[in-house]
């Protein structure tokens, strides 16, 4: 009785784990490929439990059975069937059943392509809709629900790995090479991805906001994203005076730095510093003055020469870029 | 009679001696008076210990290029400002105050001969405990220490006239009331490679620099010594006076690769364009027409030691950017900004 209760509690707790983290979990899929992966995992888990239980029962039986219960010949037949024939058939069956899962999702010329470049320690995101000009963004990727999307994955400096656990499996980003990951989201919502290959001091602080949107909402969003954002105020002048535009683009005449993340619609993003800090004015101002305190080894230099008020003004300006 | 040594007795003796020592220290009987000097044997033991310490630490931690004789003007100015009061200088007697100390500050015209350059570097950088010799006021300016080592090396045999010429003041014993001793009456730094041209600089930038030196956010023992003792009104006056002089502003010219870095940056190496901050109307210093040795020296200082990983170096704006500039481009870049061309300036193929 006690044992039964314990098993129920453990099984319940394991089930609850997926609910803890619905926005970054391979057990809480929002895409077709992640659903396949979870399906494979659950089938394998169930089979493994059955086999492990069978082996345990056989061992219990073998320990309790009197000596000479089986003849040598019977014993050898048991080994042949349980150790040779059945595992071969089961593994072959699993292989044949799972092979179709490896087939890449078909990609048509009309499908949206999103180029994502991994850099220490952020993501350069370029939307390439068919028949239209590219749209630059960073550290947030939005995809339409129900449509096939191809990620073209590259790396600028070292090897990174692109992993949105709720959407699909992980794929390496390798300098000098383009890997393609084709996915389809099935459920709208806000999710999270993560670099899955050690890439430097702040590897663990290289995350990605993922937003799956209804197709119509996505099209409207992409059209808005394509337009330059404008905001004015003291922060705009400080942004230019301190040379921020040497590295960061805010799409507007004369601001074309491409070393760091594109900030055109910075204010509409949910997080700061590649999925690490909530988007608050204090966080943005603090990051501008001392990015290395949030992300050790970050490529952006610190600007301790800015006063707290100046950094806050720039932060307000950036947050105004919706 | 014999006394048997047991564990208990040995430990009790040690504890008793320690307690006796504490009792002696507590009583205040020990005479710390500097006026009484040391016994000869104490003096010998303390100096012997100090020499051994300097020898060993200098051998392992002092750099292999401990002296830099190219910038004696700023070293002489700092020596006049901060060191000569205790040590004296050619033609300048040390203040009697420090001669009444135990130990008295040595006459470097004699004493400097006893040390190697590496040992002098270690002493100037770190100071010596229990002697009154202070450490260099900032620990991250080995370039300043190198210049001071070269200056101290030249003290034996330096005539008062030579010293006065280096310091640039008629009365080097007095506080440097003006900045002209090092920076020159014309703000051009008296030709010294490590002293920037101040004429034509943005007055707000000069004022911010002085305040930074005084508060320690800008690191320099030489400038801190001066800036900390300037009144706010003096700082403003000095900044305005030097900014109004002619000097900076020459048009950059020369190497095409350097020009590209200055105007466009170098995306492949993540170097932003210099001109995105160093331009008219921006709160950063004017570089056009600056002394090339000064620009190159600052860039190399920010790059720091090759053997130290970047994560342990400063993350401030210029150190991060300077570390991305290829070493081969530093001198062409400095000359380009200075507006000086040279025949061998052609790195365009490489970068």
XYZ file of C-alpha atoms in Angstrom:
673
model
C 0.000 0.000 0.000
C 2.773 2.409 1.017
C 4.708 1.530 -2.111
C 1.697 2.173 -4.340
C 1.208 5.630 -2.816
C 4.850 6.492 -3.340
C 4.766 5.491 -7.018
C 1.658 7.607 -7.573
C 3.316 10.639 -5.953
C 6.504 10.273 -8.014
C 4.547 9.826 -11.265
C 2.418 12.855 -10.432
C 5.462 14.964 -9.597
C 7.153 14.002 -12.889
C 4.027 15.017 -14.767
C 3.916 18.323 -12.919
C 7.500 19.137 -13.968
C 6.406 19.934 -17.509
C 3.861 22.394 -16.162
C 6.545 24.256 -14.171
C 8.184 25.629 -17.272
C 5.743 25.725 -20.142
C 7.722 28.378 -22.050
C 11.006 26.505 -22.291
C 10.442 22.766 -22.088
C 10.725 19.930 -24.509
C 7.833 18.304 -22.617
C 5.544 21.284 -23.332
C 5.742 21.504 -27.137
C 4.181 24.253 -29.244
C 5.612 23.011 -32.555
C 5.095 19.882 -34.663
C 8.710 18.699 -34.365
C 8.868 19.084 -30.610
C 5.559 17.208 -30.402
C 7.151 14.381 -32.409
C 10.133 14.395 -30.080
C 7.880 14.209 -27.029
C 5.862 11.406 -28.650
C 9.052 9.431 -29.381
C 10.258 10.045 -25.848
C 7.013 8.892 -24.232
C 6.786 5.730 -26.384
C 10.412 4.867 -25.609
C 9.831 5.588 -21.928
C 6.762 3.332 -21.812
C 8.642 0.537 -23.634
C 11.649 0.935 -21.365
C 9.423 0.699 -18.284
C 7.779 -2.516 -19.610
C 11.148 -4.092 -20.459
C 12.729 -3.049 -17.153
C 9.743 -4.507 -15.269
C 9.989 -7.762 -17.284
C 13.709 -8.062 -16.542
C 13.054 -7.408 -12.863
C 10.358 -10.104 -12.754
C 12.625 -12.594 -14.527
C 15.450 -11.870 -12.065
C 13.106 -12.349 -9.116
C 11.953 -15.621 -10.645
C 15.527 -16.788 -11.315
C 16.651 -16.035 -7.767
C 13.721 -17.931 -6.201
C 13.651 -20.929 -8.604
C 15.274 -24.145 -7.304
C 18.529 -25.289 -8.883
C 18.319 -27.467 -12.002
C 14.904 -26.078 -12.852
C 16.105 -25.590 -16.456
C 18.233 -27.997 -18.414
C 21.312 -26.677 -20.197
C 19.464 -26.860 -23.501
C 16.426 -24.961 -22.177
C 18.734 -22.323 -20.725
C 20.523 -21.786 -24.033
C 17.168 -21.412 -25.821
C 16.106 -18.806 -23.253
C 19.300 -16.819 -23.923
C 18.758 -17.083 -27.669
C 15.182 -15.761 -27.525
C 15.404 -13.186 -24.720
C 18.937 -12.031 -25.473
C 19.039 -12.302 -29.260
C 15.793 -12.638 -31.203
C 13.416 -10.432 -29.174
C 15.822 -7.447 -28.765
C 16.674 -7.599 -32.490
C 13.007 -7.571 -33.456
C 12.121 -4.800 -30.966
C 15.058 -2.567 -31.974
C 14.433 -3.141 -35.687
C 10.752 -2.316 -35.184
C 11.655 0.880 -33.294
C 14.106 1.883 -36.029
C 11.598 1.376 -38.829
C 8.898 3.189 -36.831
C 11.138 6.164 -35.980
C 12.943 6.631 -39.322
C 10.140 8.750 -40.859
C 10.562 11.238 -37.996
C 14.019 12.078 -39.361
C 12.664 13.220 -42.702
C 13.079 16.975 -42.992
C 9.893 18.971 -43.202
C 9.291 19.919 -46.865
C 10.094 23.544 -47.671
C 8.472 25.493 -50.488
C 9.688 28.641 -52.251
C 6.831 30.620 -50.704
C 7.850 29.793 -47.135
C 9.274 32.401 -44.783
C 12.998 32.147 -44.159
C 14.590 33.575 -41.038
C 18.380 33.909 -40.944
C 19.748 33.674 -37.420
C 23.397 34.336 -36.692
C 24.817 33.419 -33.304
C 27.317 35.934 -31.902
C 28.887 36.227 -28.458
C 26.319 36.438 -26.725
C 23.271 37.388 -28.771
C 21.307 36.505 -31.909
C 21.193 38.511 -35.130
C 17.748 37.837 -36.649
C 16.904 38.641 -40.292
C 13.428 37.911 -41.670
C 13.509 37.081 -45.377
C 9.880 36.840 -46.515
C 9.543 35.592 -50.114
C 9.308 38.417 -52.604
C 10.018 41.184 -50.113
C 13.051 42.919 -48.670
C 14.721 41.553 -45.552
C 13.886 42.911 -42.084
C 16.605 43.068 -39.407
C 16.002 42.455 -35.730
C 17.770 40.839 -32.793
C 17.328 38.605 -29.758
C 13.671 37.894 -30.437
C 12.193 35.664 -33.112
C 8.539 35.737 -34.120
C 6.962 32.982 -36.218
C 3.464 32.489 -37.676
C 1.430 29.561 -36.310
C 0.557 26.859 -38.846
C 3.072 27.979 -41.488
C 6.338 26.294 -42.346
C 9.360 28.429 -41.458
C 13.018 27.757 -42.318
C 15.754 28.950 -39.954
C 19.062 29.536 -41.755
C 21.583 29.153 -38.945
C 25.097 30.614 -39.034
C 27.665 31.766 -36.473
C 29.866 34.848 -36.600
C 32.601 33.938 -34.137
C 32.509 30.540 -32.403
C 30.201 27.519 -32.485
C 26.778 28.161 -30.948
C 23.717 25.920 -30.910
C 20.185 27.054 -31.629
C 17.610 25.406 -29.396
C 13.974 26.276 -28.844
C 12.981 23.210 -26.806
C 9.229 23.700 -27.254
C 9.539 24.055 -31.027
C 12.114 21.579 -32.359
C 15.380 19.836 -31.655
C 18.644 21.747 -31.305
C 20.929 22.500 -34.235
C 24.541 23.719 -34.168
C 25.511 27.098 -35.600
C 28.936 26.759 -37.161
C 31.113 29.605 -38.512
C 31.450 29.382 -42.291
C 28.473 27.068 -42.726
C 24.703 27.475 -43.022
C 22.544 24.846 -41.306
C 18.841 24.753 -42.047
C 16.160 23.917 -39.510
C 12.590 23.756 -40.836
C 9.847 24.071 -38.229
C 6.139 24.676 -37.804
C 4.566 26.182 -34.704
C 1.106 24.931 -33.744
C 0.209 26.985 -30.705
C 0.461 30.740 -30.284
C 2.264 32.057 -27.226
C 5.503 33.391 -25.753
C 8.348 30.928 -25.445
C 12.081 30.890 -24.907
C 15.156 29.451 -26.596
C 18.719 29.056 -25.390
C 22.240 28.641 -26.778
C 23.021 24.960 -26.286
C 26.744 24.878 -27.077
C 29.333 26.436 -24.755
C 30.405 29.634 -26.533
C 32.264 31.716 -23.931
C 31.971 33.408 -20.541
C 28.308 34.342 -20.912
C 27.123 31.237 -22.748
C 24.533 30.566 -20.055
C 23.273 34.146 -20.531
C 22.533 33.760 -24.248
C 18.810 33.170 -24.511
C 16.169 34.082 -27.061
C 12.569 35.273 -26.850
C 10.264 33.327 -29.133
C 6.776 34.539 -30.027
C 4.415 32.318 -32.034
C 1.606 34.437 -33.508
C -1.558 33.859 -35.505
C -0.692 34.307 -39.224
C -2.688 37.523 -39.688
C -1.176 39.062 -36.559
C 2.286 37.984 -37.705
C 1.869 39.611 -41.129
C 0.737 42.841 -39.490
C 3.639 42.704 -37.047
C 6.227 42.095 -39.813
C 4.839 45.043 -41.798
C 5.199 47.228 -38.703
C 8.671 45.856 -37.998
C 9.718 46.795 -41.522
C 8.941 50.477 -40.874
C 11.604 52.577 -39.144
C 10.676 53.405 -35.570
C 10.946 56.989 -34.455
C 11.268 58.469 -31.044
C 12.710 61.783 -30.014
C 13.864 63.510 -26.894
C 17.083 64.119 -25.013
C 17.976 60.417 -25.287
C 18.076 60.527 -29.089
C 20.698 63.269 -29.028
C 22.723 61.447 -26.352
C 22.533 58.209 -28.377
C 24.143 59.990 -31.333
C 26.604 62.061 -29.271
C 28.008 58.987 -27.568
C 28.489 57.121 -30.812
C 26.018 54.319 -30.011
C 25.072 54.357 -33.691
C 28.595 53.257 -34.605
C 27.543 49.737 -33.596
C 23.729 49.774 -33.348
C 21.291 50.481 -36.145
C 18.077 52.337 -35.530
C 16.628 52.320 -39.043
C 16.524 55.952 -39.966
C 18.760 58.093 -42.119
C 22.394 58.027 -41.129
C 22.373 55.333 -38.441
C 23.847 52.218 -39.942
C 26.226 50.542 -37.502
C 25.996 46.782 -37.859
C 28.423 45.531 -35.206
C 25.864 45.087 -32.419
C 22.163 44.208 -32.254
C 19.672 46.185 -34.356
C 17.675 48.414 -31.994
C 15.026 49.695 -34.409
C 12.045 48.295 -32.488
C 13.918 47.723 -29.233
C 11.042 49.008 -27.109
C 8.681 46.309 -28.337
C 10.883 43.463 -27.085
C 10.041 41.700 -23.845
C 13.546 41.283 -22.522
C 16.964 42.900 -22.595
C 20.434 41.432 -23.185
C 19.254 38.358 -25.142
C 16.507 37.059 -22.891
C 18.268 37.855 -19.610
C 16.757 40.972 -17.987
C 13.162 42.261 -17.902
C 12.767 45.337 -20.132
C 12.697 48.092 -17.515
C 14.205 51.558 -17.787
C 16.499 50.909 -14.836
C 17.775 47.665 -16.386
C 18.424 49.279 -19.773
C 20.233 52.250 -18.189
C 22.299 49.937 -16.000
C 23.202 47.743 -18.964
C 24.344 50.760 -21.017
C 26.732 51.896 -18.275
C 28.011 48.453 -17.253
C 26.969 45.637 -19.613
C 29.786 43.454 -18.262
C 28.102 43.314 -14.862
C 25.136 41.521 -16.447
C 27.059 39.582 -19.089
C 30.735 38.899 -18.350
C 32.807 38.956 -21.543
C 30.135 40.880 -23.467
C 31.464 42.527 -26.630
C 29.811 45.877 -25.872
C 32.142 48.245 -23.983
C 31.003 49.867 -20.755
C 30.048 53.552 -20.715
C 30.789 54.517 -17.105
C 31.391 58.104 -18.293
C 27.637 58.544 -18.765
C 25.855 59.897 -15.721
C 22.923 57.978 -14.297
C 20.597 60.635 -15.738
C 22.129 60.419 -19.224
C 21.914 56.629 -19.289
C 18.287 56.805 -18.129
C 17.477 59.302 -20.905
C 18.973 56.960 -23.523
C 17.050 54.044 -21.996
C 13.765 55.968 -22.202
C 14.493 56.847 -25.836
C 15.214 53.198 -26.694
C 12.091 51.996 -24.925
C 10.119 54.541 -26.960
C 11.174 52.734 -30.159
C 8.076 50.576 -30.457
C 69.030 18.678 38.851
C 67.513 17.876 35.495
C 64.317 19.296 33.960
C 62.463 16.785 31.905
C 60.888 18.287 28.713
C 57.319 17.093 28.383
C 54.717 18.168 25.809
C 52.851 20.044 28.518
C 55.915 21.992 29.626
C 56.964 22.871 26.051
C 53.528 24.216 25.152
C 53.170 26.032 28.458
C 56.543 27.740 27.847
C 55.521 28.889 24.358
C 52.178 30.188 25.624
C 53.964 31.936 28.502
C 56.409 33.640 26.126
C 53.566 34.790 23.852
C 51.694 36.201 26.856
C 54.857 37.954 28.041
C 55.240 39.502 24.577
C 51.632 40.708 24.606
C 52.138 42.110 28.120
C 55.227 44.013 26.934
C 53.356 45.446 23.908
C 50.357 46.351 26.078
C 52.493 48.111 28.664
C 53.758 50.655 26.112
C 57.277 50.446 27.470
C 58.688 49.845 23.985
C 60.038 53.102 22.580
C 58.770 53.868 19.066
C 60.346 57.336 18.966
C 61.866 58.192 15.601
C 64.167 60.624 17.371
C 66.097 57.798 19.007
C 66.979 56.063 15.726
C 67.793 52.356 15.500
C 70.540 50.355 17.170
C 73.153 49.585 14.520
C 72.246 45.888 14.574
C 68.512 46.645 14.197
C 69.293 49.046 11.366
C 71.402 46.423 9.630
C 68.771 43.695 10.095
C 65.875 45.829 8.811
C 67.801 47.038 5.749
C 69.068 43.536 5.045
C 65.494 42.222 5.135
C 64.263 45.059 2.909
C 67.010 44.563 0.333
C 66.348 40.832 0.181
C 62.641 41.433 -0.247
C 63.134 43.971 -3.042
C 65.675 41.735 -4.795
C 63.412 38.674 -4.744
C 60.153 40.412 -5.638
C 61.740 42.564 -8.354
C 63.295 39.491 -9.951
C 59.915 37.764 -10.240
C 57.381 40.547 -10.771
C 59.080 43.607 -12.316
C 58.710 43.890 -16.114
C 61.611 43.180 -18.420
C 61.511 46.749 -19.761
C 61.435 48.644 -16.448
C 62.691 52.023 -17.709
C 61.458 54.403 -20.419
C 63.734 57.381 -21.025
C 61.575 58.987 -23.712
C 59.364 60.913 -21.306
C 61.595 62.486 -18.665
C 59.664 65.771 -18.569
C 56.525 64.391 -16.907
C 58.646 62.213 -14.600
C 60.726 65.226 -13.551
C 57.567 67.256 -12.989
C 56.088 64.569 -10.773
C 59.403 64.148 -8.952
C 59.459 67.880 -8.222
C 55.827 67.718 -7.104
C 55.747 64.566 -5.052
C 59.215 63.150 -4.369
C 61.708 65.999 -3.956
C 60.175 67.159 -0.679
C 61.615 64.053 1.021
C 64.443 62.999 -1.281
C 65.657 66.382 -2.432
C 66.786 66.898 -6.017
C 69.771 68.390 -7.870
C 70.120 71.837 -6.403
C 67.125 71.294 -4.059
C 67.636 70.321 -0.426
C 65.206 67.790 1.043
C 62.748 69.088 3.625
C 64.256 68.675 7.122
C 61.037 66.970 8.220
C 61.731 63.711 6.416
C 65.422 63.821 7.324
C 64.330 63.541 10.961
C 62.482 60.298 10.227
C 63.716 56.807 11.007
C 64.889 55.851 8.460
C 65.510 59.225 6.731
C 64.650 59.406 3.010
C 67.833 58.569 1.087
C 69.606 60.933 -1.291
C 68.808 59.316 -4.651
C 71.852 60.862 -6.310
C 73.793 58.342 -4.194
C 71.241 55.669 -3.419
C 69.910 55.079 -6.968
C 73.232 53.532 -7.946
C 72.633 50.649 -5.541
C 69.570 49.354 -7.369
C 68.957 47.812 -10.768
C 66.229 49.256 -13.023
C 63.914 46.352 -12.197
C 64.445 46.895 -8.469
C 63.813 50.627 -8.830
C 60.604 49.802 -10.736
C 59.429 47.525 -7.952
C 60.202 50.091 -5.245
C 58.539 52.972 -7.127
C 55.496 50.885 -8.030
C 54.921 49.260 -4.643
C 56.686 51.436 -2.057
C 58.369 50.000 1.041
C 56.504 49.217 4.255
C 57.640 50.827 7.555
C 59.952 53.303 5.779
C 57.570 56.073 4.720
C 58.158 55.257 1.026
C 54.654 55.246 -0.504
C 53.455 53.104 -3.393
C 52.697 54.722 -6.778
C 49.337 56.388 -6.218
C 47.639 54.268 -8.902
C 48.604 50.678 -9.607
C 47.556 50.498 -13.261
C 49.990 53.000 -14.801
C 53.256 51.083 -15.231
C 54.086 53.488 -18.098
C 54.361 56.353 -15.578
C 56.502 54.209 -13.281
C 58.833 53.320 -16.187
C 59.412 57.001 -16.934
C 60.130 57.674 -13.243
C 62.637 54.793 -13.133
C 64.500 56.293 -16.106
C 64.479 59.687 -14.397
C 65.740 58.354 -11.046
C 68.450 56.400 -12.894
C 69.710 59.740 -14.245
C 69.678 61.549 -10.878
C 73.281 60.650 -9.982
C 75.293 63.150 -11.979
C 72.339 65.378 -12.945
C 73.249 69.052 -12.563
C 70.825 71.564 -11.049
C 70.617 73.287 -14.438
C 69.665 70.053 -16.198
C 67.055 69.351 -13.532
C 65.544 72.811 -13.828
C 65.376 72.434 -17.615
C 63.516 69.127 -17.325
C 61.065 70.422 -14.743
C 60.531 73.576 -16.764
C 60.239 75.846 -13.762
C 62.634 78.467 -12.524
C 62.070 77.323 -8.956
C 61.466 73.568 -9.034
C 61.210 73.313 -5.271
C 57.940 75.236 -5.167
C 54.558 73.698 -5.875
C 53.821 73.715 -9.579
C 51.498 76.676 -9.512
C 50.878 76.511 -13.228
C 50.564 73.536 -15.577
C 53.237 74.964 -17.860
C 56.088 73.014 -16.231
C 55.066 69.908 -18.157
C 52.439 71.110 -20.608
C 54.445 74.130 -21.716
C 53.358 77.744 -21.883
C 51.908 76.983 -25.329
C 50.024 73.801 -24.257
C 52.056 71.624 -26.616
C 53.662 69.507 -23.916
C 57.233 70.730 -24.462
C 57.792 68.109 -27.151
C 57.499 65.183 -24.738
C 56.029 62.102 -26.474
C 53.809 61.161 -23.526
C 52.268 64.595 -22.927
C 49.211 65.476 -25.037
C 48.705 68.729 -26.919
C 46.047 70.643 -24.966
C 45.609 73.703 -27.192
C 42.397 73.503 -29.213
C 40.924 70.741 -27.044
C 37.281 70.956 -25.968
C 37.305 72.953 -22.671
C 34.483 70.814 -21.234
C 36.547 67.714 -21.941
C 39.659 69.195 -20.288
C 37.603 70.118 -17.224
C 36.068 66.632 -17.072
C 39.552 65.123 -17.341
C 40.855 67.239 -14.447
C 37.858 66.287 -12.315
C 38.342 62.649 -13.271
C 42.008 62.743 -12.226
C 41.090 64.421 -8.947
C 38.373 61.898 -8.118
C 40.377 58.915 -9.342
C 38.031 57.824 -12.150
C 40.865 58.716 -14.531
C 43.964 56.867 -13.537
C 47.250 58.770 -13.331
C 49.431 59.307 -10.282
C 51.126 62.255 -12.006
C 47.943 64.146 -12.875
C 46.148 63.143 -9.669
C 48.900 64.751 -7.587
C 48.219 68.063 -9.347
C 44.457 67.857 -9.918
C 43.546 66.902 -6.368
C 45.034 70.128 -5.082
C 43.351 72.394 -7.642
C 40.305 74.379 -6.545
C 37.243 74.001 -8.817
C 37.727 77.560 -10.090
C 41.400 76.804 -10.900
C 40.346 73.773 -12.901
C 37.865 75.769 -14.936
C 40.401 78.528 -15.536
C 43.123 76.084 -16.626
C 40.717 74.211 -18.932
C 39.575 77.429 -20.583
C 43.080 78.827 -20.902
C 44.556 75.766 -22.593
C 41.519 75.102 -24.787
C 41.805 78.618 -26.190
C 45.411 78.096 -27.333
C 46.177 77.006 -30.907
C 47.216 73.352 -31.257
C 44.794 70.605 -32.204
C 42.623 70.641 -35.287
C 45.001 69.647 -38.089
C 43.212 67.652 -40.767
C 43.867 63.898 -40.506
C 45.826 62.567 -43.459
C 47.758 59.547 -44.577
C 47.252 55.807 -44.585
C 44.056 54.685 -46.349
C 43.419 51.741 -44.003
C 43.744 54.047 -40.991
C 41.386 56.522 -42.653
C 38.831 53.747 -43.107
C 38.995 52.769 -39.424
C 38.585 56.389 -38.352
C 35.669 57.200 -40.646
C 33.887 53.844 -41.075
C 35.305 51.447 -38.492
C 36.088 47.827 -39.276
C 33.091 45.572 -38.958
C 35.038 42.328 -39.339
C 37.012 43.094 -36.163
C 34.058 44.861 -34.502
C 35.886 48.200 -34.367
C 33.448 51.132 -34.400
C 34.449 54.236 -36.365
C 36.635 56.555 -34.234
C 34.777 59.529 -35.715
C 31.453 58.328 -34.291
C 32.586 59.691 -30.902
C 35.688 61.802 -31.663
C 33.988 64.542 -33.660
C 32.972 68.137 -33.180
C 30.037 68.638 -30.815
C 30.444 65.270 -29.071
C 31.555 64.878 -25.450
C 34.799 63.107 -26.397
C 38.289 64.545 -26.948
C 39.495 66.033 -30.219
C 42.123 63.702 -31.690
C 42.861 65.438 -35.001
C 46.322 66.918 -34.768
C 47.172 65.208 -31.455
C 50.722 63.999 -30.882
C 50.959 60.533 -32.513
C 53.194 59.085 -29.787
C 50.614 60.095 -27.195
C 47.728 58.450 -29.103
C 49.732 55.274 -29.726
C 50.916 55.203 -26.099
C 47.367 55.476 -24.758
C 46.077 52.785 -27.143
C 48.881 50.409 -26.143
C 48.280 51.138 -22.471
C 44.596 50.263 -22.866
C 45.448 47.052 -24.690
C 47.399 45.946 -21.616
C 49.588 42.877 -21.345
C 49.134 40.226 -24.023
C 49.386 37.498 -21.403
C 46.358 38.708 -19.421
C 42.946 37.521 -20.637
C 40.466 40.219 -21.674
C 37.967 39.270 -18.967
C 40.495 40.453 -16.336
C 41.111 43.798 -18.069
C 39.112 47.009 -17.934
C 35.749 46.902 -19.697
C 35.568 50.701 -20.133
C 34.890 52.061 -23.607
C 38.394 52.721 -24.925
C 40.165 49.678 -23.427
C 37.609 47.388 -25.119
C 37.946 49.149 -28.483
C 41.755 49.457 -28.275
C 42.086 45.690 -27.765
C 40.374 45.107 -31.123
C 42.738 47.338 -33.126
C 45.458 45.226 -34.749
C 48.890 46.044 -33.281
C 50.198 46.815 -36.775
C 47.519 49.491 -37.209
C 48.189 51.450 -34.011
C 51.057 53.587 -35.280
C 49.502 54.285 -38.721
C 46.235 55.171 -36.962
C 48.019 57.543 -34.565
C 49.923 59.203 -37.399
C 46.757 59.496 -39.495
C 44.916 61.247 -36.656
C 47.935 63.489 -36.104
C 47.855 64.423 -39.771
C 51.359 63.096 -40.322
C 52.059 60.926 -43.334
C 54.951 58.573 -43.747
C 56.216 56.709 -46.771
C 55.708 53.256 -45.231
C 52.085 53.943 -44.264
C 50.330 51.520 -46.478
C 48.540 48.763 -44.629
C 45.507 48.853 -46.893
C 46.233 45.431 -48.310
C 46.278 43.865 -44.884
C 43.253 45.455 -43.224
